[in-house]
Amino acid sequence: MTMAPDMVRHLSGAAVSVELETPDMTLNIGPQHPSTHGVLRLVAKVDGERAFDVQPVIGYMHRGYEKLSEVRNYPQITALINRIDWVSGYANEIPFMVAAERLMGVEPPDRAQFIRLILTEMARISSHLIFQASYPLELGAATPLFFALRDRERVLDLIESVTGGRFHPNFNRIGGVKPAVGAGPVTRKTIQDLPAGFLSETRDAMDQVLSTADQLEDLVAGNEIVLARTKDIGVIPPEVAISYGVSGPILRASGVPFDLRKVSNYLPYHLFDFEIPTGENGDCWDRWWIRLEEIRQSASIIRQAVDSIPSGPLQAKVPRIIKVPAGEIYVRAENPKGEMGYYVVSDGGLGPYRLKIRSASFSNISILPWVLEGTLVPDIIAILGSLDFVLGDVDR
Amino acid sequence: MADAEGSEEDASLAARAAEAVGGVVLEALETAKVGVAADRWAEALRVARDDLGLSFFSWLSAVHWANDPQVGDALSAEVTERFELLCALSDVTAGELVVFSTDLEATDPSIDSLIDVFPGADWHERECREMFGITFAGHPRPENLYLPNGFVGHPLLKSFPLLSREVKPWPGEVDVEDMPEVMEGG
């Protein structure tokens, strides 16, 4: 194709006479972009290859759980809240259950607490494996997905064998846990327990998860393209993360060794040895590495818990109709994505007067305008992926 | 694991925080809660951040204390209608957390924005504004976060009806039957 001579003259003239300056363009990303993990929309001003004044638009997944909770009783609310962060639905239930139990003065038996802890760590592994699958994919590496999702399926199968659900277990009861009915008829008088072979199968699965973690590290950590896309990209200094309320693996990647499992007593984590991995630079690479290391730590916790799980009942004595005495309490837990907490205001009724849901992803992505300011457009995808949020956890 | 030791720690933390910010200790279970005056809100939280090391902005929200709610059960005792604004701050070493609280009037509630103290307050205050109708003076983007532009009303007010319940009442007790004595396993 040849260009008309006057067009060529026009273009060359423009280049000489006008200072070369690209006009600001508004770039709309989402809400249906695959890299946004749901329905997040970003409105960015783009100057050349760099993005400025990026404004996230959220609310597409807002389901009003805080309002819905006001017309439900405590046992019904668990069915709602494990839909907040659906990638680790089980972990959402724990802080709410603990809050209601403490207001009632009920303490679940040890075996129930161990089962809760094992399943919470399984939820963490499955959530981090989703990250290990999707993040390299967003950077252009498809292979880790197959390793990570294969193991995640095995972990979900274990969760399903106990709770009857893969994503929304709705398995906790106030004062304990209630495993799914296993094979054979079970009367109400029969004590339900973990399915036969669960503990040995869990040991095998954790062995596989650990070896897969090594494979993932081999696949991704030495890849020059991944390193180039993630090292020193999207750096979040610790003081900025703290002032925005960014928590969980993102905070730890910025070098802050803060993990609620170590300082809070919502589950008996003090009985187990595990480390808090921390990053050095707070960049995308550190956030990837932290989540790989946390898979290893969680697998280690699960192995210790399986080896030392006490026998006994799964349910404390509670009244048939759950009424929670008047009072206020805030209970928070270290969820796979960060601090998840519930502020329960009870007036002594069947349901809470007010339930404030503090979800990790909401605060975690409120830092987006800060961290995306002045980044290259392709880095937006790398940074978004590294924050590992779920829109259900943002909007609630 | 609700032990007395934990409650004592929370009580001493609340007393320490109340003294530092010039507030009063409020009652909450295993949670340090401190009430401050509304006109000293931003200043008190700045002191909490700088002097108490509570630099981690956990969350901010409100409770609408009202009689005759459209949704949920009525309170067991009459209250003066008001908003209680809550903000939880934490440190990032020992995991100490304090919930700060202040009362706002029921009509045209307004308070200084915390955005200069904690940039993380931005979205929390926007959410609180649209859900409760509380004005945060000095907030740079007082726009809806969740609700569509032009939405009328503030959904988390106790006077705001839950429309799905208006259209179709909750079956509630109709669904509750006696559990079968013997359940067949599957």
Coordinates of C-alpha atoms in Angstrom, one line a residue:
Chain A
M1 CA 0.0 0.0 0.0
T2 CA 1.4 3.4 -0.9
M3 CA 0.5 6.6 0.8
A4 CA -0.6 9.7 -1.0
P5 CA 2.3 12.2 -1.2
D6 CA 0.4 15.0 0.5
M7 CA -0.4 12.7 3.4
V8 CA 3.2 11.9 3.9
R9 CA 4.1 15.6 3.7
H10 CA 1.4 16.3 6.3
L11 CA 2.7 13.7 8.7
S12 CA 6.3 14.8 8.5
G13 CA 5.3 18.4 8.8
A14 CA 3.4 17.7 12.0
A15 CA 6.3 15.9 13.5
V16 CA 8.6 18.9 12.9
S17 CA 6.2 21.7 13.8
V18 CA 4.4 20.3 16.8
E19 CA 6.1 19.1 19.9
L20 CA 5.7 15.4 20.2
E21 CA 3.1 14.9 22.9
T22 CA 0.6 12.2 23.3
P23 CA -2.8 13.3 24.5
D24 CA -4.3 11.7 27.6
M25 CA -6.6 8.8 26.8
T26 CA -9.1 7.2 29.1
L27 CA -8.7 3.5 29.1
N28 CA -11.5 1.4 30.5
I29 CA -10.6 -2.1 31.8
G30 CA -13.4 -4.4 32.7
P31 CA -15.7 -5.1 34.3
Q32 CA -15.6 -8.3 32.2
H33 CA -11.9 -8.7 31.8
P34 CA -10.5 -12.1 32.6
S35 CA -7.5 -10.8 34.5
T36 CA -9.7 -9.0 37.0
H37 CA -10.8 -12.1 38.9
G38 CA -14.5 -11.2 38.7
V39 CA -16.2 -8.0 37.9
L40 CA -13.8 -5.2 38.7
R41 CA -13.7 -2.2 36.4
L42 CA -10.7 0.1 36.2
V43 CA -10.8 3.6 34.7
A44 CA -7.3 4.7 33.9
K45 CA -5.9 7.8 32.3
V46 CA -3.2 6.7 29.9
D47 CA -0.3 8.9 28.7
G48 CA 1.6 6.8 26.2
E49 CA 2.4 3.6 27.9
R50 CA 1.8 4.8 31.4
A51 CA -1.3 4.9 33.5
F52 CA -2.3 7.7 35.8
D53 CA -5.2 8.4 38.1
V54 CA -6.5 4.8 38.0
Q55 CA -9.9 4.6 39.7
P56 CA -11.3 1.2 40.5
V57 CA -15.1 0.9 40.1
I58 CA -16.5 -1.8 42.4
G59 CA -20.0 -2.8 43.5
Y60 CA -21.0 -5.2 40.6
M61 CA -21.0 -8.1 43.1
H62 CA -22.6 -6.2 46.0
R63 CA -25.2 -8.5 47.6
G64 CA -25.8 -6.6 50.8
Y65 CA -24.9 -9.3 53.2
E66 CA -24.7 -6.9 56.1
K67 CA -28.4 -6.0 55.6
L68 CA -29.5 -9.6 54.9
S69 CA -27.8 -10.7 58.1
E70 CA -30.1 -8.4 60.1
V71 CA -33.2 -10.5 59.1
R72 CA -31.5 -13.9 59.6
N73 CA -30.7 -15.9 62.7
Y74 CA -27.1 -17.0 63.5
P75 CA -27.2 -20.5 62.0
Q76 CA -28.7 -19.1 58.8
I77 CA -26.0 -16.5 58.4
T78 CA -23.2 -19.1 57.9
A79 CA -24.9 -20.0 54.6
L80 CA -24.4 -16.4 53.5
I81 CA -20.9 -15.7 54.7
N82 CA -19.2 -18.6 53.0
R83 CA -20.1 -17.0 49.8
I84 CA -18.1 -13.9 50.6
D85 CA -14.7 -15.2 49.4
W86 CA -15.8 -18.2 47.5
V87 CA -12.3 -19.4 46.8
S88 CA -11.8 -20.2 50.4
G89 CA -15.4 -20.4 51.6
Y90 CA -14.7 -22.5 54.6
A91 CA -12.3 -20.0 56.2
N92 CA -15.0 -17.2 56.1
E93 CA -17.2 -19.1 58.6
I94 CA -14.6 -19.3 61.4
P95 CA -14.4 -15.8 62.8
F96 CA -18.2 -15.4 62.7
M97 CA -18.7 -18.7 64.5
V98 CA -16.1 -17.8 67.1
A99 CA -17.7 -14.4 67.7
A100 CA -21.1 -16.0 68.3
E101 CA -19.7 -18.7 70.5
R102 CA -17.8 -16.3 72.7
L103 CA -20.9 -14.1 73.1
M104 CA -22.7 -17.3 74.2
G105 CA -19.9 -18.5 76.4
V106 CA -19.7 -21.8 74.5
E107 CA -16.4 -23.4 73.7
P108 CA -16.2 -26.1 71.0
P109 CA -14.5 -29.4 71.9
D110 CA -10.9 -29.9 71.1
R111 CA -11.5 -32.3 68.2
A112 CA -13.9 -29.9 66.6
Q113 CA -11.3 -27.1 66.9
F114 CA -8.7 -29.3 65.2
I115 CA -11.1 -30.2 62.4
R116 CA -11.8 -26.5 61.9
L117 CA -8.1 -25.8 61.9
I118 CA -7.3 -28.5 59.4
L119 CA -10.1 -27.4 57.0
T120 CA -9.1 -23.7 57.4
E121 CA -5.6 -24.6 56.3
M122 CA -6.9 -26.7 53.4
A123 CA -9.0 -23.7 52.3
R124 CA -5.7 -21.6 52.4
I125 CA -3.9 -24.2 50.3
S126 CA -6.7 -24.3 47.8
S127 CA -6.9 -20.5 47.6
H128 CA -3.1 -20.2 47.2
L129 CA -3.1 -22.9 44.6
I130 CA -5.7 -21.0 42.6
F131 CA -3.3 -18.1 42.7
Q132 CA -0.4 -20.3 41.7
A133 CA -2.4 -21.5 38.8
S134 CA -3.8 -18.2 37.6
Y135 CA -1.0 -15.8 38.2
P136 CA 1.6 -17.3 35.9
L137 CA -1.2 -17.7 33.3
E138 CA -1.8 -14.0 33.4
L139 CA 1.9 -13.5 32.8
G140 CA 1.8 -15.9 29.8
A141 CA 2.8 -19.2 31.4
A142 CA 0.2 -21.9 31.1
T143 CA 1.9 -24.9 32.5
P144 CA 1.8 -24.3 36.3
L145 CA -2.0 -24.2 36.1
F146 CA -2.2 -27.9 35.4
F147 CA 0.0 -28.8 38.4
A148 CA -1.7 -26.4 40.8
L149 CA -5.3 -27.2 39.8
R150 CA -4.7 -30.9 40.0
D151 CA -3.7 -30.6 43.6
R152 CA -6.4 -28.1 44.4
E153 CA -8.9 -30.6 43.2
R154 CA -7.5 -33.2 45.6
V155 CA -7.7 -30.8 48.5
L156 CA -11.3 -29.8 47.5
D157 CA -12.2 -33.5 47.4
L158 CA -10.9 -33.8 51.0
I159 CA -13.0 -30.8 52.1
E160 CA -16.0 -32.3 50.3
S161 CA -15.6 -35.7 51.9
V162 CA -15.9 -34.0 55.3
T163 CA -18.4 -31.2 54.7
G164 CA -20.3 -32.3 51.7
G165 CA -19.4 -29.1 49.8
R166 CA -16.5 -28.0 47.7
F167 CA -17.0 -24.3 47.8
H168 CA -19.7 -23.5 50.3
P169 CA -19.3 -26.1 53.1
N170 CA -21.7 -24.4 55.6
F171 CA -20.3 -27.0 57.9
N172 CA -19.7 -25.2 61.2
R173 CA -22.4 -25.3 63.9
I174 CA -22.3 -23.0 66.9
G175 CA -20.4 -25.0 69.4
G176 CA -18.8 -27.4 67.0
V177 CA -18.9 -28.9 63.5
K178 CA -21.2 -31.3 61.8
P179 CA -19.7 -33.6 59.2
A180 CA -21.7 -34.8 56.2
V181 CA -23.5 -38.0 56.6
G182 CA -21.1 -40.8 55.6
A183 CA -22.0 -44.2 54.1
G184 CA -24.7 -46.2 55.8
P185 CA -27.7 -45.2 57.8
V186 CA -26.9 -42.8 60.7
T187 CA -29.4 -42.1 63.4
R188 CA -29.5 -38.9 65.4
K189 CA -28.0 -40.7 68.3
T190 CA -24.9 -41.9 66.4
I191 CA -21.9 -39.7 66.7
Q192 CA -20.9 -38.5 63.3
D193 CA -17.2 -38.1 62.7
L194 CA -14.6 -37.7 60.0
P195 CA -15.0 -40.1 57.1
A196 CA -13.0 -43.3 57.3
G197 CA -9.5 -42.9 55.9
F198 CA -9.6 -39.1 55.9
L199 CA -6.5 -38.7 58.0
S200 CA -4.3 -41.0 56.0
E201 CA -5.6 -39.6 52.7
T202 CA -4.8 -36.1 54.1
R203 CA -1.2 -37.1 54.8
D204 CA -0.8 -38.4 51.2
A205 CA -2.4 -35.3 49.8
M206 CA -0.1 -33.0 51.8
D207 CA 2.9 -35.0 50.6
Q208 CA 1.7 -34.4 47.0
V209 CA 1.1 -30.7 47.7
L210 CA 4.6 -30.3 49.0
S211 CA 6.2 -31.9 46.0
T212 CA 4.0 -29.9 43.7
A213 CA 5.2 -26.7 45.5
D214 CA 8.7 -27.7 44.6
Q215 CA 7.7 -28.3 41.0
L216 CA 5.9 -24.9 40.8
E217 CA 9.1 -23.3 42.2
D218 CA 11.2 -25.0 39.5
L219 CA 8.8 -24.0 36.8
V220 CA 8.3 -20.4 37.7
A221 CA 11.1 -19.2 39.9
G222 CA 13.8 -19.7 37.3
N223 CA 11.8 -18.3 34.4
E224 CA 13.5 -15.1 33.2
I225 CA 10.3 -13.8 31.7
V226 CA 8.4 -14.1 34.9
L227 CA 11.2 -12.5 36.8
A228 CA 11.3 -9.6 34.4
R229 CA 7.5 -9.1 34.7
T230 CA 7.4 -9.3 38.5
K231 CA 10.7 -8.1 40.1
D232 CA 10.5 -4.5 41.3
I233 CA 7.0 -4.2 39.8
G234 CA 4.2 -2.9 42.0
V235 CA 6.3 -2.2 45.0
I236 CA 4.3 -1.5 48.2
P237 CA 6.3 -0.1 51.1
P238 CA 5.3 -1.5 54.5
E239 CA 4.1 1.8 55.9
V240 CA 1.9 2.4 52.9
A241 CA 0.4 -1.1 53.2
I242 CA -0.3 -0.6 56.9
S243 CA -2.0 2.8 56.5
Y244 CA -4.3 1.4 53.8
G245 CA -5.2 -1.6 56.0
V246 CA -3.6 -4.0 53.5
S247 CA -3.2 -7.4 55.2
G248 CA -2.3 -11.0 54.7
P249 CA 0.3 -12.2 52.2
I250 CA 0.5 -8.7 50.6
L251 CA 1.5 -7.1 53.9
R252 CA 4.0 -9.9 54.7
A253 CA 5.5 -9.6 51.2
S254 CA 6.2 -6.0 52.1
G255 CA 8.4 -7.3 55.0
V256 CA 5.9 -7.1 57.9
P257 CA 5.9 -10.4 59.8
F258 CA 2.3 -10.0 61.0
D259 CA 0.1 -13.1 61.0
L260 CA -3.1 -13.3 63.1
R261 CA -2.5 -17.0 63.5
K262 CA 0.4 -16.1 65.8
V263 CA -1.1 -13.4 67.9
S264 CA -4.8 -14.4 68.1
N265 CA -6.5 -17.4 69.7
Y266 CA -9.5 -18.0 67.4
L267 CA -8.1 -21.5 66.7
P268 CA -5.4 -23.5 68.5
Y269 CA -2.5 -22.5 66.3
H270 CA -0.2 -22.1 69.2
L271 CA 0.1 -25.9 69.4
F272 CA 1.9 -26.1 66.0
D273 CA 5.2 -25.0 64.7
F274 CA 5.1 -22.9 61.6
E275 CA 6.9 -19.9 60.3
I276 CA 5.8 -16.6 58.9
P277 CA 7.5 -16.1 55.5
T278 CA 8.2 -12.4 54.7
G279 CA 9.3 -10.7 51.6
E280 CA 12.0 -8.1 51.2
N281 CA 10.9 -5.7 48.5
G282 CA 7.1 -5.9 48.5
D283 CA 7.0 -6.4 44.8
C284 CA 4.9 -8.8 42.7
W285 CA 7.6 -11.4 42.9
D286 CA 7.6 -11.4 46.7
R287 CA 3.8 -11.7 46.7
W288 CA 4.1 -14.8 44.4
W289 CA 6.8 -16.3 46.6
I290 CA 5.0 -15.7 49.9
R291 CA 1.9 -17.6 48.7
L292 CA 4.1 -20.5 47.6
E293 CA 5.8 -20.6 50.9
E294 CA 2.5 -20.4 52.8
I295 CA 1.3 -23.5 51.0
R296 CA 4.3 -25.3 52.4
Q297 CA 3.7 -23.9 55.9
S298 CA 0.0 -24.8 55.8
A299 CA 0.8 -28.4 54.6
S300 CA 3.1 -28.7 57.6
I301 CA 0.4 -27.4 60.0
I302 CA -2.1 -29.9 58.6
R303 CA 0.4 -32.8 58.9
Q304 CA 1.1 -31.8 62.6
A305 CA -2.7 -31.5 63.3
V306 CA -3.5 -34.8 61.7
D307 CA -0.9 -36.5 63.8
S308 CA -2.0 -35.0 67.0
I309 CA -5.8 -34.7 66.6
P310 CA -7.5 -35.7 69.9
S311 CA -10.6 -37.9 70.0
G312 CA -13.8 -36.8 71.6
P313 CA -17.1 -35.2 70.7
L314 CA -17.6 -32.7 67.9
Q315 CA -20.2 -30.6 69.4
A316 CA -20.6 -28.7 72.7
K317 CA -23.9 -28.6 74.4
V318 CA -25.9 -25.7 73.1
P319 CA -29.6 -24.9 73.4
R320 CA -31.9 -26.1 70.6
I321 CA -32.8 -22.5 69.7
I322 CA -29.7 -20.4 69.4
K323 CA -30.1 -17.1 71.2
V324 CA -27.0 -15.0 71.6
P325 CA -26.8 -12.8 74.7
A326 CA -26.6 -9.0 74.3
G327 CA -23.1 -7.7 73.7
E328 CA -20.6 -6.6 71.1
I329 CA -17.5 -8.4 70.0
Y330 CA -15.0 -8.2 67.1
V331 CA -13.3 -11.4 66.1
R332 CA -10.8 -11.5 63.3
A333 CA -8.9 -14.3 61.6
E334 CA -6.0 -14.7 59.2
N335 CA -7.8 -15.7 56.0
P336 CA -5.9 -16.7 52.9
K337 CA -6.3 -13.2 51.6
G338 CA -5.8 -11.3 54.9
E339 CA -7.7 -10.1 57.9
M340 CA -11.3 -11.2 57.9
G341 CA -13.4 -10.2 60.8
Y342 CA -16.9 -9.8 62.1
Y343 CA -18.1 -7.1 64.4
V344 CA -21.3 -8.5 66.0
V345 CA -23.8 -6.3 67.8
S346 CA -26.2 -8.6 69.6
D347 CA -29.3 -7.5 71.5
G348 CA -30.0 -11.0 72.8
G349 CA -32.2 -12.0 69.9
L350 CA -32.2 -14.8 67.4
G351 CA -30.1 -12.8 64.9
P352 CA -27.6 -9.9 65.2
Y353 CA -28.8 -6.3 65.5
R354 CA -25.9 -5.3 63.2
L355 CA -23.1 -7.4 61.6
K356 CA -20.1 -5.5 60.1
I357 CA -18.1 -7.7 57.8
R358 CA -14.5 -6.8 57.5
S359 CA -13.2 -8.5 54.4
A360 CA -9.6 -8.7 53.3
S361 CA -9.9 -8.0 49.6
F362 CA -11.8 -4.7 50.1
S363 CA -9.0 -3.1 52.0
N364 CA -6.4 -4.9 49.9
I365 CA -7.5 -3.4 46.6
S366 CA -8.2 0.0 48.0
I367 CA -4.5 0.5 47.5
L368 CA -4.9 0.2 43.7
P369 CA -5.0 3.9 42.9
W370 CA -1.7 4.3 44.9
V371 CA 0.2 1.3 43.5
L372 CA -1.0 1.7 39.9
E373 CA 0.0 5.4 39.6
G374 CA 2.5 5.8 36.8
T375 CA 2.9 2.1 36.0
L376 CA 3.2 0.7 32.5
V377 CA -0.1 -0.6 31.2
P378 CA 1.0 -4.2 30.9
D379 CA 2.2 -4.1 34.5
I380 CA -1.4 -3.3 35.6
I381 CA -2.2 -6.9 34.8
A382 CA 0.8 -8.2 36.7
I383 CA 0.0 -6.1 39.8
L384 CA -3.7 -6.9 39.8
G385 CA -3.0 -10.6 39.6
S386 CA -0.4 -10.3 42.4
L387 CA -2.9 -8.8 44.8
D388 CA -5.0 -12.0 44.5
F389 CA -8.4 -10.6 45.4
V390 CA -11.9 -12.0 44.9
L391 CA -14.6 -9.6 44.0
G392 CA -17.1 -11.4 46.2
D393 CA -14.7 -10.6 49.1
V394 CA -14.5 -7.0 47.9
D395 CA -18.2 -6.2 47.5
R396 CA -19.7 -8.6 50.1
Chain B
M1 CA -11.0 -20.3 74.4
A2 CA -12.6 -17.4 76.1
D3 CA -10.3 -17.1 79.1
A4 CA -10.2 -14.5 81.8
E5 CA -6.7 -13.6 80.9
G6 CA -7.6 -12.4 77.5
S7 CA -10.3 -10.2 78.8
E8 CA -8.0 -8.6 81.3
E9 CA -5.5 -7.8 78.6
D10 CA -8.3 -6.2 76.6
A11 CA -9.4 -4.2 79.6
S12 CA -6.0 -2.9 80.3
L13 CA -5.5 -2.1 76.6
A14 CA -8.8 -0.2 76.5
A15 CA -7.9 1.8 79.6
R16 CA -4.5 2.7 78.1
A17 CA -6.1 3.8 74.9
A18 CA -8.8 5.7 76.6
E19 CA -6.3 7.6 78.6
A20 CA -4.1 8.4 75.6
V21 CA -6.9 9.8 73.4
G22 CA -8.9 11.3 76.2
G23 CA -11.9 9.0 75.9
V24 CA -13.9 6.5 78.0
V25 CA -13.8 2.8 78.1
L26 CA -16.9 1.2 76.6
E27 CA -18.2 -2.3 77.2
A28 CA -17.4 -5.0 74.6
L29 CA -16.6 -8.7 75.0
E30 CA -12.9 -9.5 74.6
T31 CA -12.6 -6.4 72.5
A32 CA -11.0 -3.1 73.6
K33 CA -13.6 -0.4 72.9
V34 CA -13.1 3.3 73.5
G35 CA -15.6 6.2 73.1
V36 CA -14.4 9.6 72.0
A37 CA -16.2 12.9 71.4
A38 CA -17.2 13.5 67.8
D39 CA -15.4 16.8 67.5
R40 CA -12.1 15.1 68.5
W41 CA -12.6 12.1 66.2
A42 CA -9.8 12.7 63.7
E43 CA -7.4 14.0 66.4
A44 CA -8.0 11.1 68.7
L45 CA -7.3 8.6 66.0
R46 CA -4.1 10.5 65.0
V47 CA -3.0 10.2 68.6
A48 CA -3.8 6.4 68.6
R49 CA -1.7 6.0 65.5
D50 CA 1.3 8.0 66.7
D51 CA 1.4 7.4 70.4
L52 CA -0.2 3.9 70.8
G53 CA 1.3 2.4 67.6
L54 CA -2.1 1.5 66.3
S55 CA -1.1 2.3 62.7
F56 CA -3.0 -0.5 60.9
F57 CA -6.3 0.7 59.6
S58 CA -8.6 -2.3 60.0
W59 CA -12.1 -1.0 59.2
L60 CA -14.6 1.8 59.7
S61 CA -18.4 1.4 59.9
A62 CA -21.5 2.5 61.8
V63 CA -24.4 1.2 63.7
H64 CA -27.8 2.8 63.4
W65 CA -29.4 2.7 66.8
A66 CA -33.2 3.1 66.2
N67 CA -36.5 2.0 67.6
D68 CA -39.2 0.4 65.4
P69 CA -36.9 -1.0 62.7
Q70 CA -38.3 -2.0 59.3
V71 CA -36.1 -5.1 59.2
G72 CA -35.1 -7.5 62.0
D73 CA -36.2 -7.5 65.6
A74 CA -36.8 -4.4 67.6
L75 CA -34.3 -3.6 70.4
S76 CA -35.3 -4.9 73.8
A77 CA -35.1 -1.4 75.3
E78 CA -35.9 2.0 73.9
V79 CA -32.9 3.9 72.7
T80 CA -32.2 7.5 71.6
E81 CA -32.0 7.3 67.8
R82 CA -28.4 8.0 66.8
F83 CA -25.5 6.7 64.8
E84 CA -22.5 5.1 66.4
L85 CA -19.4 5.4 64.2
L86 CA -16.9 2.7 64.7
C87 CA -13.3 2.5 63.6
A88 CA -10.9 -0.4 64.4
L89 CA -7.2 0.2 64.6
S90 CA -4.5 -2.4 65.2
D91 CA -0.8 -2.6 65.6
V92 CA 1.1 -5.0 63.4
T93 CA 3.3 -6.6 66.1
A94 CA 1.3 -7.9 69.1
G95 CA -2.0 -7.8 67.4
E96 CA -3.6 -5.3 69.8
L97 CA -6.8 -3.9 68.4
V98 CA -8.9 -1.1 69.6
V99 CA -12.4 -0.2 68.3
F100 CA -13.0 3.5 68.6
S101 CA -16.5 4.8 68.8
T102 CA -18.3 8.1 68.6
D103 CA -22.0 9.1 68.6
L104 CA -23.5 11.1 65.8
E105 CA -26.9 12.8 65.8
A106 CA -29.7 11.0 64.0
T107 CA -30.4 14.0 61.6
D108 CA -27.7 15.1 59.2
P109 CA -24.9 13.2 60.8
S110 CA -21.5 14.7 59.9
I111 CA -17.9 14.2 61.0
D112 CA -14.4 15.0 59.9
S113 CA -12.9 12.6 57.4
L114 CA -10.0 10.4 58.5
I115 CA -8.4 10.4 55.1
D116 CA -5.5 12.6 56.1
V117 CA -4.7 10.3 59.0
F118 CA -5.3 7.0 57.2
P119 CA -5.5 6.9 53.4
G120 CA -7.2 3.5 53.8
A121 CA -10.3 5.3 55.3
D122 CA -11.2 6.5 51.8
W123 CA -13.4 3.5 50.7
H124 CA -14.7 2.7 54.1
E125 CA -16.0 6.3 54.5
R126 CA -17.6 6.2 51.1
E127 CA -19.3 3.0 52.0
C128 CA -20.5 4.4 55.3
R129 CA -21.7 7.5 53.5
E130 CA -23.9 5.7 51.1
M131 CA -25.1 3.0 53.5
F132 CA -25.9 5.3 56.4
G133 CA -26.0 8.9 55.0
I134 CA -23.2 10.1 57.2
T135 CA -21.3 13.1 55.7
F136 CA -17.5 12.9 56.0
A137 CA -16.2 16.5 55.8
G138 CA -13.1 16.8 53.7
H139 CA -13.5 13.6 51.8
P140 CA -12.2 14.2 48.2
R141 CA -14.6 11.8 46.4
P142 CA -17.9 11.6 48.2
E143 CA -19.4 9.3 45.5
N144 CA -21.3 6.1 45.7
L145 CA -19.0 3.0 45.9
Y146 CA -21.5 0.2 45.6
L147 CA -24.9 1.7 44.7
P148 CA -25.7 3.1 41.3
N149 CA -25.6 6.9 41.0
G150 CA -28.9 8.4 41.8
F151 CA -29.9 5.7 44.2
V152 CA -32.4 7.1 46.7
G153 CA -32.0 6.1 50.4
H154 CA -29.4 4.6 52.6
P155 CA -29.8 0.8 52.7
L156 CA -28.3 0.1 56.2
L157 CA -30.7 2.4 58.0
K158 CA -33.0 0.5 60.2
S159 CA -35.8 2.5 58.6
F160 CA -34.9 1.2 55.1
P161 CA -37.1 -1.8 54.2
L162 CA -35.6 -5.0 52.7
L163 CA -37.6 -5.0 49.5
S164 CA -37.4 -8.7 48.8
R165 CA -39.0 -9.3 52.2
E166 CA -41.8 -6.8 51.4
V167 CA -42.6 -8.6 48.1
K168 CA -42.5 -12.1 49.5
P169 CA -42.4 -12.7 53.3
W170 CA -39.8 -15.1 54.6
P171 CA -41.4 -18.5 54.9
G172 CA -39.5 -18.8 58.1
E173 CA -41.2 -21.2 60.5
V174 CA -43.3 -22.8 57.8
D175 CA -40.1 -24.5 56.6
V176 CA -39.2 -25.8 60.0
E177 CA -40.2 -29.4 60.5
D178 CA -39.1 -32.0 63.0
M179 CA -35.9 -33.7 61.8
P180 CA -36.4 -37.3 60.7
E181 CA -35.2 -39.7 63.4
V182 CA -33.3 -41.9 60.9
M183 CA -31.4 -40.3 58.0
E184 CA -30.5 -42.5 55.1
G185 CA -26.8 -42.1 54.2
G186 CA -25.9 -41.4 50.6

